Coordinates of C-alpha atoms and ligand atoms in Angstrom, one line a residue:
M21 CA -0.4 -0.2 0.1
S22 CA 1.8 3.5 -1.1
P23 CA 1.8 5.9 2.5
L24 CA -0.3 8.5 0.5
S25 CA -3.1 6.2 0.2
K26 CA -3.6 6.2 4.3
Q27 CA -5.3 9.7 4.9
W28 CA -5.2 12.0 8.3
F29 CA -8.2 14.5 9.1
E30 CA -6.9 18.5 9.4
P31 CA -8.5 20.0 12.1
A32 CA -10.6 22.7 11.2
R33 CA -9.4 25.9 12.8
Q34 CA -9.1 29.9 13.2
L35 CA -5.8 31.8 11.3
P36 CA -4.5 34.9 11.9
V37 CA -4.9 38.1 8.7
Y38 CA -1.9 38.8 7.8
G39 CA -3.3 41.8 6.4
E40 CA -5.6 42.5 3.3
F41 CA -3.9 43.9 0.0
D42 CA -5.2 44.9 -3.7
V43 CA -2.5 41.8 -5.5
V44 CA -0.3 39.1 -4.2
V45 CA 2.0 38.2 -5.6
V46 CA 3.4 35.2 -5.0
G47 CA 6.9 33.4 -5.9
G48 CA 9.7 36.2 -6.2
G49 CA 11.3 34.8 -9.6
P50 CA 11.6 37.2 -12.7
A51 CA 8.1 36.8 -12.4
G52 CA 7.0 37.9 -9.5
I53 CA 9.8 41.1 -9.4
A54 CA 8.6 42.0 -12.3
A55 CA 4.9 42.0 -11.9
S56 CA 5.2 43.4 -8.0
W57 CA 7.5 46.2 -9.0
S58 CA 5.0 47.3 -11.8
A59 CA 1.8 46.9 -9.4
A60 CA 3.4 48.7 -6.5
R61 CA 4.8 51.2 -8.7
H62 CA 1.1 51.9 -10.1
G63 CA -0.1 53.1 -7.2
A64 CA -1.6 49.2 -5.7
K65 CA -0.9 47.9 -2.2
V66 CA 1.6 45.1 -2.7
L67 CA 1.8 42.2 -1.0
L68 CA 4.6 39.6 -2.4
I69 CA 5.2 35.7 -1.3
E70 CA 8.0 34.3 -1.0
R71 CA 9.3 31.5 -0.1
Y72 CA 13.2 31.5 0.4
G73 CA 14.8 34.6 2.0
F74 CA 16.1 36.4 -1.4
L75 CA 14.4 37.4 -4.6
G76 CA 15.9 36.2 -7.9
G77 CA 14.0 32.1 -8.3
M78 CA 15.8 29.7 -10.9
G79 CA 17.8 33.3 -11.5
T80 CA 19.7 32.9 -7.6
A81 CA 18.2 29.6 -5.5
G82 CA 18.4 27.6 -9.0
G83 CA 21.9 28.6 -9.2
V84 CA 20.7 30.8 -13.6
T85 CA 22.8 33.5 -13.2
N86 CA 21.9 34.3 -17.0
F87 CA 19.4 36.1 -18.7
A88 CA 18.6 34.9 -21.7
G89 CA 15.7 35.7 -24.7
L90 CA 15.5 39.8 -24.5
F91 CA 18.1 39.8 -27.3
G92 CA 16.2 39.4 -30.8
V93 CA 17.1 39.2 -34.8
R94 CA 15.6 41.9 -36.8
H95 CA 15.8 42.7 -39.9
G96 CA 19.0 40.8 -39.6
E97 CA 20.3 42.9 -36.7
M98 CA 20.5 42.1 -33.0
Q99 CA 18.5 43.8 -31.1
Q100 CA 17.1 44.1 -27.2
V101 CA 14.2 43.4 -28.3
V102 CA 13.0 43.4 -23.9
H103 CA 12.7 47.2 -22.9
G104 CA 10.4 48.4 -19.5
V105 CA 11.3 46.5 -15.9
V106 CA 14.8 44.8 -16.9
D107 CA 16.5 48.4 -17.9
E108 CA 15.6 49.3 -14.1
I109 CA 17.3 45.7 -13.7
F110 CA 20.1 46.5 -15.9
N111 CA 20.7 49.8 -14.7
R112 CA 20.8 49.2 -10.5
L113 CA 22.9 46.3 -11.5
I114 CA 25.5 47.9 -13.5
A115 CA 25.6 50.8 -10.8
I116 CA 26.8 47.4 -8.5
E117 CA 29.4 46.3 -11.3
G118 CA 26.8 43.0 -11.5
L119 CA 26.1 42.7 -14.9
N120 CA 28.6 41.3 -17.7
D121 CA 28.8 42.7 -21.5
P122 CA 26.6 40.6 -24.0
Q123 CA 27.9 37.3 -24.5
D124 CA 26.8 35.4 -28.7
G125 CA 26.9 31.8 -28.5
M126 CA 25.1 29.5 -31.2
Q127 CA 27.1 31.2 -34.2
G128 CA 25.5 34.3 -33.5
R129 CA 21.6 33.1 -33.2
I130 CA 21.7 33.7 -29.3
R131 CA 22.7 36.8 -26.7
V132 CA 22.9 36.6 -22.9
R133 CA 23.9 38.4 -20.2
S134 CA 25.6 37.1 -17.4
Y135 CA 25.1 38.7 -13.1
D136 CA 26.4 38.1 -10.6
M137 CA 23.4 36.2 -7.7
S138 CA 24.6 38.4 -5.4
A139 CA 24.0 41.5 -6.7
Y140 CA 21.3 40.5 -8.2
K141 CA 19.4 39.9 -5.2
C142 CA 20.6 43.0 -3.8
V143 CA 19.1 45.0 -6.5
A144 CA 15.3 43.5 -6.2
D145 CA 15.3 44.0 -2.8
Q146 CA 16.4 47.8 -3.4
M147 CA 13.9 47.6 -6.0
M148 CA 11.2 45.6 -3.6
V149 CA 11.4 49.0 -0.7
D150 CA 12.0 51.6 -3.1
A151 CA 9.2 50.9 -5.1
G152 CA 6.7 50.2 -1.6
V153 CA 6.2 46.5 -2.2
E154 CA 5.9 44.8 1.1
V155 CA 8.3 40.9 0.8
L156 CA 7.1 38.3 3.2
F157 CA 10.1 35.9 2.7
H158 CA 10.4 33.0 4.7
A159 CA 6.3 32.2 3.8
W160 CA 5.0 29.3 2.1
A161 CA 1.3 29.4 -0.3
A162 CA -0.2 26.7 1.2
Q163 CA -3.8 26.4 0.3
V164 CA -6.4 28.9 -0.5
S165 CA -10.0 29.5 0.2
M166 CA -12.4 30.3 -2.8
E167 CA -15.4 32.1 -2.9
G168 CA -17.6 31.9 -6.3
G169 CA -15.4 31.1 -8.9
R170 CA -12.9 34.3 -6.9
I171 CA -9.3 33.7 -4.8
K172 CA -10.9 35.1 -1.4
A173 CA -8.0 34.4 1.3
L174 CA -4.4 32.5 0.8
F175 CA -3.4 31.0 3.1
V176 CA 0.4 30.6 4.1
E177 CA 3.2 29.0 6.2
T178 CA 5.5 31.2 8.1
K179 CA 7.6 30.6 11.4
S180 CA 4.6 32.8 13.1
G181 CA 2.3 29.7 12.3
R182 CA -0.5 29.4 9.2
Q183 CA -1.6 32.8 8.9
A184 CA -5.1 34.4 5.9
V185 CA -4.0 37.0 3.7
L186 CA -6.7 38.6 1.8
A187 CA -6.8 40.6 -1.6
K188 CA -8.8 41.8 -4.7
S189 CA -6.8 39.9 -6.9
F190 CA -3.7 37.2 -6.7
I191 CA -0.6 36.6 -9.8
D192 CA 0.7 33.1 -9.0
C193 CA 4.3 33.5 -10.7
S194 CA 5.2 30.4 -8.4
G195 CA 6.8 29.0 -11.4
D196 CA 4.9 25.8 -10.3
A197 CA 1.4 26.9 -10.4
D198 CA 0.8 26.0 -7.0
L199 CA -2.1 29.0 -6.0
A200 CA -3.9 28.4 -9.2
A201 CA -3.5 24.9 -8.7
F202 CA -5.0 24.4 -4.4
A203 CA -7.4 27.2 -7.1
G204 CA -9.2 24.9 -9.3
V205 CA -7.1 26.1 -12.0
P206 CA -7.0 23.4 -14.6
F207 CA -3.3 22.7 -15.6
A208 CA -0.7 20.4 -17.8
I209 CA 2.3 18.4 -16.4
G210 CA 5.5 18.2 -19.4
D211 CA 4.7 16.3 -22.3
G212 CA 1.8 14.0 -21.6
Q213 CA 3.4 10.9 -21.0
G214 CA 4.8 11.0 -18.1
S215 CA 7.8 12.9 -18.6
G216 CA 8.6 16.9 -19.6
L217 CA 12.0 19.3 -20.0
Y218 CA 15.0 17.9 -17.3
P219 CA 15.7 19.7 -14.7
S220 CA 19.3 20.1 -13.3
T221 CA 21.1 21.4 -10.6
M222 CA 23.5 23.8 -11.8
F223 CA 27.3 25.1 -10.3
R224 CA 29.5 28.1 -10.3
L225 CA 33.5 27.5 -10.0
A226 CA 35.9 29.5 -9.0
H227 CA 39.8 29.5 -9.5
V228 CA 39.2 29.0 -13.5
N229 CA 42.4 30.4 -15.4
P230 CA 40.5 32.3 -17.7
D231 CA 42.9 32.3 -20.7
A232 CA 43.4 29.0 -21.2
A233 CA 39.5 27.9 -20.5
L234 CA 38.1 30.2 -23.3
A235 CA 41.2 28.8 -25.8
A236 CA 39.2 25.3 -24.8
I237 CA 36.1 25.7 -24.6
G238 CA 35.5 29.6 -25.1
E239 CA 33.5 28.5 -28.5
F240 CA 30.0 27.4 -26.9
Q241 CA 29.7 24.0 -26.9
A242 CA 33.1 22.9 -27.7
I243 CA 32.7 21.7 -24.7
N244 CA 30.5 18.7 -25.9
A245 CA 33.3 16.9 -28.0
L246 CA 35.4 17.2 -25.1
M247 CA 33.4 15.5 -23.2
K248 CA 32.6 13.2 -26.3
K249 CA 36.7 12.7 -26.6
V250 CA 36.8 12.0 -22.9
Q251 CA 34.0 8.8 -24.1
V252 CA 36.1 7.4 -26.0
E253 CA 39.8 7.3 -25.4
K254 CA 38.5 6.7 -22.0
P255 CA 36.3 5.1 -22.1
G256 CA 34.1 4.1 -18.6
T257 CA 36.1 6.3 -16.3
Y258 CA 33.6 9.6 -16.7
Q259 CA 29.4 9.2 -16.9
F260 CA 28.1 11.8 -18.0
P261 CA 24.2 12.6 -17.8
R262 CA 23.4 14.2 -21.4
E263 CA 25.2 14.8 -23.9
G264 CA 26.4 18.6 -23.4
A265 CA 27.4 20.3 -21.1
I266 CA 27.4 24.6 -21.1
L267 CA 29.7 26.8 -19.5
R268 CA 29.7 29.8 -19.4
P269 CA 32.8 32.4 -17.5
Q270 CA 30.7 35.8 -15.0
K271 CA 31.1 38.7 -13.8
N272 CA 34.7 37.0 -12.7
P273 CA 36.6 36.0 -15.9
S274 CA 38.1 33.4 -13.1
E275 CA 34.6 31.9 -12.2
W276 CA 33.0 29.8 -14.5
R277 CA 28.9 28.6 -13.7
A278 CA 28.3 24.6 -15.1
N279 CA 24.5 23.4 -16.6
V280 CA 25.6 19.8 -16.8
T281 CA 23.2 17.6 -15.1
Q282 CA 20.1 15.9 -16.3
I283 CA 17.8 14.5 -13.2
A284 CA 15.5 12.0 -13.5
Q285 CA 13.4 9.4 -11.4
S286 CA 13.3 5.9 -11.1
N287 CA 11.9 4.9 -14.5
G288 CA 13.9 7.5 -16.3
Q289 CA 11.3 10.4 -17.2
A290 CA 12.3 13.3 -16.1
M291 CA 11.9 14.1 -12.1
D292 CA 8.3 16.0 -11.4
A293 CA 9.2 19.2 -9.4
T294 CA 5.3 18.5 -8.0
D295 CA 6.5 14.9 -6.1
A296 CA 8.4 15.7 -3.2
R297 CA 9.3 11.9 -2.7
Q298 CA 10.7 13.3 -6.2
L299 CA 12.2 16.5 -5.5
S300 CA 14.1 15.4 -2.2
Q301 CA 15.2 12.4 -4.0
G302 CA 17.0 14.9 -7.2
E303 CA 18.1 16.7 -4.8
L304 CA 20.5 13.9 -3.6
E305 CA 20.8 12.7 -7.5
G306 CA 22.2 16.1 -8.6
R307 CA 24.7 17.1 -6.3
Q308 CA 26.9 13.7 -6.6
Q309 CA 25.8 14.0 -10.5
I310 CA 27.9 17.3 -10.0
G311 CA 30.6 15.5 -8.5
E312 CA 31.4 13.1 -11.1
F313 CA 31.1 16.1 -13.9
F314 CA 33.7 18.0 -11.6
R315 CA 36.3 14.8 -11.4
F316 CA 36.2 15.8 -15.3
L317 CA 37.2 19.0 -15.5
K318 CA 39.4 19.3 -13.3
N319 CA 41.7 16.1 -14.7
E320 CA 40.7 16.3 -18.4
V321 CA 39.9 20.4 -18.9
P322 CA 42.4 23.1 -20.4
G323 CA 42.3 25.6 -16.9
F324 CA 40.3 24.0 -14.8
S325 CA 42.8 21.9 -12.5
Q326 CA 42.8 24.6 -9.7
A327 CA 39.0 25.2 -9.8
S328 CA 37.2 23.9 -6.7
I329 CA 33.3 24.0 -6.9
T330 CA 32.2 28.0 -5.4
E331 CA 28.4 27.5 -5.2
I332 CA 26.2 24.4 -6.0
A333 CA 23.1 26.2 -5.7
P334 CA 20.4 25.7 -3.0
Q335 CA 17.9 24.5 -5.1
I336 CA 17.9 21.8 -8.3
G337 CA 17.1 23.8 -11.2
I338 CA 13.1 23.3 -11.9
R339 CA 12.2 24.4 -16.2
E340 CA 8.6 22.8 -16.6
S341 CA 6.6 21.9 -13.5
R342 CA 3.0 23.1 -14.2
R343 CA 1.4 24.8 -16.6
I344 CA -2.2 26.0 -16.4
Q345 CA -3.9 26.1 -18.8
G346 CA -5.6 29.8 -19.4
V347 CA -7.9 31.5 -22.4
Y348 CA -4.5 31.4 -25.0
A349 CA -1.4 28.3 -25.1
L350 CA 1.3 29.8 -26.8
T351 CA 2.3 27.1 -28.8
G352 CA 6.1 25.8 -30.8
D353 CA 4.6 27.2 -33.8
D354 CA 4.1 30.7 -32.4
I355 CA 7.5 30.4 -31.1
L356 CA 8.8 28.8 -34.7
N357 CA 7.3 31.0 -37.2
C358 CA 7.1 33.9 -34.8
A359 CA 4.2 34.6 -34.5
S360 CA 3.1 38.6 -33.4
F361 CA -1.0 38.9 -31.5
K362 CA -2.8 41.4 -31.2
D363 CA -3.1 41.3 -27.8
S364 CA 0.8 41.3 -27.5
I365 CA 2.1 42.4 -24.4
G366 CA 5.3 42.3 -25.3
C367 CA 8.4 40.0 -27.1
S368 CA 10.0 36.9 -26.5
A369 CA 13.9 35.8 -28.2
W370 CA 14.4 32.5 -27.5
P371 CA 14.7 28.7 -29.4
M372 CA 12.6 26.0 -28.5
E373 CA 15.1 24.6 -26.0
M374 CA 14.5 21.1 -25.1
H375 CA 15.5 19.5 -22.1
A376 CA 16.0 15.7 -23.1
Q377 CA 16.7 12.4 -22.2
G378 CA 20.4 12.8 -22.0
K379 CA 20.9 15.7 -24.7
I380 CA 19.0 19.1 -25.0
E381 CA 17.5 19.8 -28.4
W382 CA 17.4 23.5 -30.1
Q383 CA 14.7 24.7 -32.8
F384 CA 15.1 27.9 -33.6
P385 CA 12.6 30.0 -35.9
K386 CA 12.1 30.3 -39.6
K387 CA 13.5 33.3 -41.4
P388 CA 11.3 35.3 -42.1
S389 CA 11.1 38.2 -45.5
G390 CA 9.5 41.5 -45.7
P391 CA 8.4 44.0 -42.9
K392 CA 8.3 40.6 -40.7
A393 CA 11.9 40.2 -40.7
R394 CA 12.2 39.7 -37.4
L395 CA 13.1 36.0 -35.5
Y396 CA 11.0 36.0 -32.1
N397 CA 7.7 36.3 -31.3
D398 CA 4.9 38.0 -29.4
L399 CA 3.8 37.0 -26.3
P400 CA -0.1 37.5 -25.9
W401 CA -2.3 38.0 -23.1
R402 CA -4.4 35.4 -22.9
M403 CA -1.8 33.3 -21.5
L404 CA -2.0 34.7 -18.3
V405 CA -5.5 34.0 -17.9
P406 CA -6.7 30.8 -16.4
H407 CA -9.7 28.9 -17.1
K408 CA -12.4 29.0 -14.2
V409 CA -10.7 31.6 -12.0
S410 CA -11.4 35.2 -12.7
N411 CA -9.3 37.4 -10.3
L412 CA -6.0 35.4 -10.8
L413 CA -3.2 35.4 -13.7
V414 CA -0.8 33.7 -14.0
A415 CA 2.5 34.5 -15.1
G416 CA 6.2 33.3 -16.0
R417 CA 6.9 29.2 -16.5
C418 CA 4.4 28.3 -15.1
A419 CA 1.9 30.5 -17.6
S420 CA -0.5 28.8 -20.4
M421 CA 1.4 27.4 -23.3
T422 CA 2.7 23.9 -24.9
H423 CA 5.4 21.4 -23.7
E424 CA 7.1 23.0 -26.7
G425 CA 5.9 26.9 -26.1
Q426 CA 7.1 26.4 -22.8
S427 CA 10.8 25.4 -23.5
A428 CA 11.3 28.6 -25.2
A429 CA 9.1 31.3 -22.9
R430 CA 10.4 29.6 -19.8
V431 CA 13.7 31.9 -19.5
S432 CA 14.1 35.0 -18.2
G433 CA 13.2 37.4 -20.4
A434 CA 9.5 36.4 -21.4
C435 CA 9.3 36.5 -17.7
F436 CA 9.9 39.5 -17.7
V437 CA 7.4 40.4 -19.8
M438 CA 4.4 38.6 -18.7
G439 CA 4.9 40.1 -14.8
Q440 CA 4.9 43.6 -15.8
A441 CA 1.9 42.9 -18.0
A442 CA 0.6 41.0 -15.4
G443 CA 1.1 43.3 -12.8
T444 CA -0.2 46.5 -15.1
A445 CA -3.1 44.8 -14.7
A446 CA -3.8 43.9 -11.3
A447 CA -2.8 47.9 -10.2
C448 CA -5.6 49.2 -13.1
A449 CA -8.6 46.8 -13.2
S450 CA -11.8 48.0 -12.0
D451 CA -13.7 47.7 -9.6
T452 CA -14.9 43.5 -10.4
H453 CA -11.0 42.5 -11.1
D454 CA -12.5 39.9 -12.9
F455 CA -9.1 39.9 -15.6
K456 CA -11.7 38.1 -18.3
N457 CA -12.9 41.6 -19.9
Q458 CA -9.7 43.9 -19.4
D459 CA -9.7 46.1 -21.9
V460 CA -5.9 44.9 -23.7
N461 CA -5.9 48.8 -25.6
A462 CA -5.3 50.1 -22.6
L463 CA -3.6 47.9 -20.4
Q464 CA -1.0 47.4 -23.9
Q465 CA -0.9 51.8 -24.2
L466 CA 0.0 51.5 -20.0
L467 CA 3.2 48.7 -21.0
I468 CA 4.3 51.5 -24.2
Q469 CA 3.7 54.3 -21.1
D470 CA 6.4 52.4 -19.0
A471 CA 9.3 52.0 -21.6
C472 CA 7.9 48.4 -22.4
Y473 CA 8.6 47.3 -25.8
L474 CA 5.7 46.3 -28.1
E475 CA 5.8 46.0 -32.0
L476 CA 1.3 47.0 -32.3
E477 CA 3.1 47.7 -35.6
Q478 CA 3.2 44.4 -36.7
I479 CA -0.3 42.8 -37.0
S480 CA -1.8 42.1 -39.9
Ligands
FAD521 C1 19.0 24.5 -15.2 C2 18.0 25.5 -15.4 C3 18.9 26.8 -16.4 C4 18.0 27.4 -17.2 N1 18.9 28.6 -17.8 C5 18.5 30.2 -17.6 C6 19.5 30.7 -18.5 O1 20.7 31.1 -18.4 N2 19.0 31.9 -19.0 C7 17.6 32.4 -18.4 O2 16.5 33.3 -18.8 N3 16.6 31.9 -18.3 C8 17.6 29.8 -18.4 N4 16.0 29.5 -17.0 C9 14.8 29.4 -17.3 C10 14.6 30.4 -16.2 O3 15.7 30.7 -14.9 C11 13.8 29.9 -14.9 O4 12.7 29.4 -15.9 C12 12.6 31.9 -14.9 O5 13.4 32.4 -12.9 C13 11.3 31.3 -14.6 O6 11.1 32.4 -13.9 P1 9.6 32.3 -12.7 O7 10.0 33.9 -12.5 O8 8.6 32.0 -13.4 O9 9.8 31.3 -11.7 P2 11.0 31.1 -11.0 O10 12.0 31.1 -11.7 O11 11.0 28.6 -10.5 O12 10.6 31.7 -9.8 C14 9.6 30.9 -8.8 C15 9.7 31.6 -7.6 O13 8.3 31.4 -6.8 C16 9.2 30.8 -5.3 N5 7.7 29.7 -4.9 C17 7.8 28.7 -5.8 N6 6.4 28.4 -4.9 C18 5.8 29.2 -4.0 C19 5.2 28.7 -2.7 N7 4.0 27.8 -2.8 N8 5.5 29.9 -2.0 C20 5.5 31.1 -1.8 N9 7.2 31.3 -3.1 C21 7.0 30.0 -4.1 C22 10.0 30.3 -5.8 O14 10.6 30.0 -4.9 C23 11.1 31.3 -6.5 O15 11.4 32.5 -5.9 C24 17.1 27.9 -16.8 C25 15.9 27.7 -15.6 C26 16.8 26.0 -15.8 C27 16.7 25.4 -14.0

């Protein structure tokens, strides 16, 4: 008998009310930072609830250290096509020397910017303080209370015990759609056949010899050839969980980050981040894989013989878990065909990046010509609007997308865009806070006023 088939009754109880807000945001990753900042700057009383003691989401807790999805090819030239809150973050990071220059990869088809994680945490803190967002750290969103199709209260577990939070509207930026799932919004996990994008535990290395390392593996994916070579020349000496790795220098050139692990469940399918036991097992597995890859780097890769592991990310990096079913689901075809939408809330410039068993499969947008000569897509407002619950928006990697669409629009750039649109809409909502009836034109005008970049003229 599975231990979960046993049940226990939890007695009902009265809870203290932590506070009443206009907008409550759950999760302080890129989507939650953008949503909270934007809502507060539009005058809303905002509470941001985060289970850790710092912001950044996968960008800090998952050790990502890299902003992707912000730069795309427009009329043949690589340009930044996501603006708004991200410019504020960039300016503040640059002011404390926490942002790297743009780095190109994959034969000039992608451009990213890496950052110092501690700097990012501090910048995010200060942005919340400056905008007047109340942040509740070390608080776990645990359940909701519904009235009709609306969330009336959210219950959080804190060091002061379980408490209720009341709000007119809620934005789920938990990455795992926790709030939406509690509220009964339909969702999907992974590819529909039991597996999703494989997660990875990230780590950073210090004391790398930058010149030697750059000469050996400076070209994106050059590390893959070294991994293949050692498997041919010294078969069985090293176990690699997937075919290739992504190793990039950080702001400090002697510090590198490694994206190489791949965490599966016992049947070989991707670990399910919504399964408590698998998540726990995955943490053990991730650190074990890191030890093995570190041995390979030190012994076999130029520039790494004196390297040390400076940090293993606080948690396993989750690329995909629940994706809600909303009014529109962004698809893989939307990514490959550089889709434009009348209800665009901004752009997303990242290809499909499928973390499949043992490998990463990239698929880039097809080359368009004429007035649509751009290699990136719009994100539609409707992907934030869930079925069934009227005062809830869902932004970030758990928004409404297919498995393929999410493999692209899960990266930070798209999450900033979604978060900013959700926060702005929630702060400026009508009295009913019913997002199905959103005036999208009005929202687009507000986003443009707030220096976001929308390509509305592309719409035919
Ligand atoms: C290994 C890996 C490498 C990646 N590489 C890149 C890259 O190079 N560049 C890039 O741009 N993107 C990259 N990504 C993708 C990107 O980092 C994430 O998809 C992005 O951070 C998602 O943002 P989000 O705000 O939707 O969710 P998240 O970043 O997951 O943030 C969710 C937040 O909600 C909090 N939370 C969750 N549940 C609860 C709860 N119940 N109560 C309270 N708080 C809660 C979490 O602690 C977290 O802070 C990578 C992802 C992974 C896993």
